[in-house]
Steps between C-alpha positions, in 0.01 A plus 500: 500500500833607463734398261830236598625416190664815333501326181126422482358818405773569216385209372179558538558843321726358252198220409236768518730727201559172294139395462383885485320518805719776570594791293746797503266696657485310779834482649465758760537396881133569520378312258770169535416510892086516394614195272654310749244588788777677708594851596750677330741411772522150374742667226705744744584227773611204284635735170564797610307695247275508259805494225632198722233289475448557112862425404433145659246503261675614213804215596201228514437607117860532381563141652183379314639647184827361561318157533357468223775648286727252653274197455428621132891458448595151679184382249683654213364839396716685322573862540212601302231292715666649788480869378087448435424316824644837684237712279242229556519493886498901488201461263310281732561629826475874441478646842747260654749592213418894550640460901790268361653756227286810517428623845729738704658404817733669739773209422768699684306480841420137432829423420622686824270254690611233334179411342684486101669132607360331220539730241808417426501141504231506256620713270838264512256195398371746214845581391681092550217404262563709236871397483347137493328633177838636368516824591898679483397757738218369713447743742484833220320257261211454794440846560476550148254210467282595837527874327323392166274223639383733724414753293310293251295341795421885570402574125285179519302597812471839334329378204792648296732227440380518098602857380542434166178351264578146564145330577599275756392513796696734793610102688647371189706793381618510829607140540706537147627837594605288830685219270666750303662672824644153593680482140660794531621489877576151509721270265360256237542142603738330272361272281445124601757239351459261237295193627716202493454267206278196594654213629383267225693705286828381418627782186569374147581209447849378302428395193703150504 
């Protein structure tokens, strides 16, 4: 049966990565067109390539991320919650994260056949929110972020996020050493005002 949705089998793919039915290993046009029960021309006639089809992929998992980062804030997370749900969602979905920030594609030939479109929006939704968090210079302070998140994640998947002789485990150093970054790259929040007196209160009274 041959395929009329181009969308279906990235998510198919995508699904498959999140719930670790699929792993690094895996994402060769061989093995993704054995997945989906097609031949490997399922990827060349509706992507292009085998780098076209996987940087579909990699947008499905950046928009996921940028989901639930963005939902995190409108609830009320601060910068902090924000900075360990990145490492969490790297943490949990591995594989996925590996094609999202690791793997190595020809992004000048994709970007020559206009295949990069979204990149740039989404990196804009990355950078607007961290202005919403207070950010002077939003778009340095993001790649500075992405640039430390990411390589905790990486230590953390490694096993070597705790170098030092702290006995927590690998996750938890990771998630403070995640907090931390946020502290120093974004501003402190200034502190709440005063609540208002009650209203039964009425001050001293005048002595008569």
């Amino acid at each position: 049966m041959g395929v009329t949705d181009a969308e279906e089998p990235v998510e198919r793919v995508f699904q498959a990565l999140c719930e670790g039915r699929l792993a690094r290993d895996d994402l060769t046009a061989r093995k993704i067109a054995a997945f989906l029960g097609q031949t490997t021309m399922v990827l060349y006639h509706h992507f292009g390539s085998l780098d076209g089809f996987l940087i579909r992929v990699d947008g499905a998992g950046w928009r996921r991320l940028a989901g639930l980062l963005e939902a995190r804030a409108r609830a009320g997370a601060d910068a902090r919650s924000l900075a360990v749900a990145y490492v969490e969602f790297a943490l949990r979905h591995p594989d996925l994260y590996w094609l999202m920030a690791e793997r190595r594609f020809d992004r000048a030939r994709l970007r020559d056949e206009g295949r990069l479109r979204l990149a740039r929006p989404l990196w804009s939704g990355f950078v607007e929110l961290l202005g919403r968090y207070g950010s002077a210079r939003p778009a340095e302070d993001t790649h500075v972020l992405f640039a430390g998140l990411h390589g905790i994640a990486m230590l953390a998947l490694s096993g070597r996020a705790n170098l030092g002789e702290d006995p927590a485990p690998d996750q938890e150093v990771a998630f403070a050493a995640a907090r931390r970054l946020a502290d120093l790259v974004l501003p402190a929040r200034p502190p709440e005002p005063p609540a208002p007196p009650a209203t039964g209160d009425r001050g001293p009274r005048r002595s008569a």
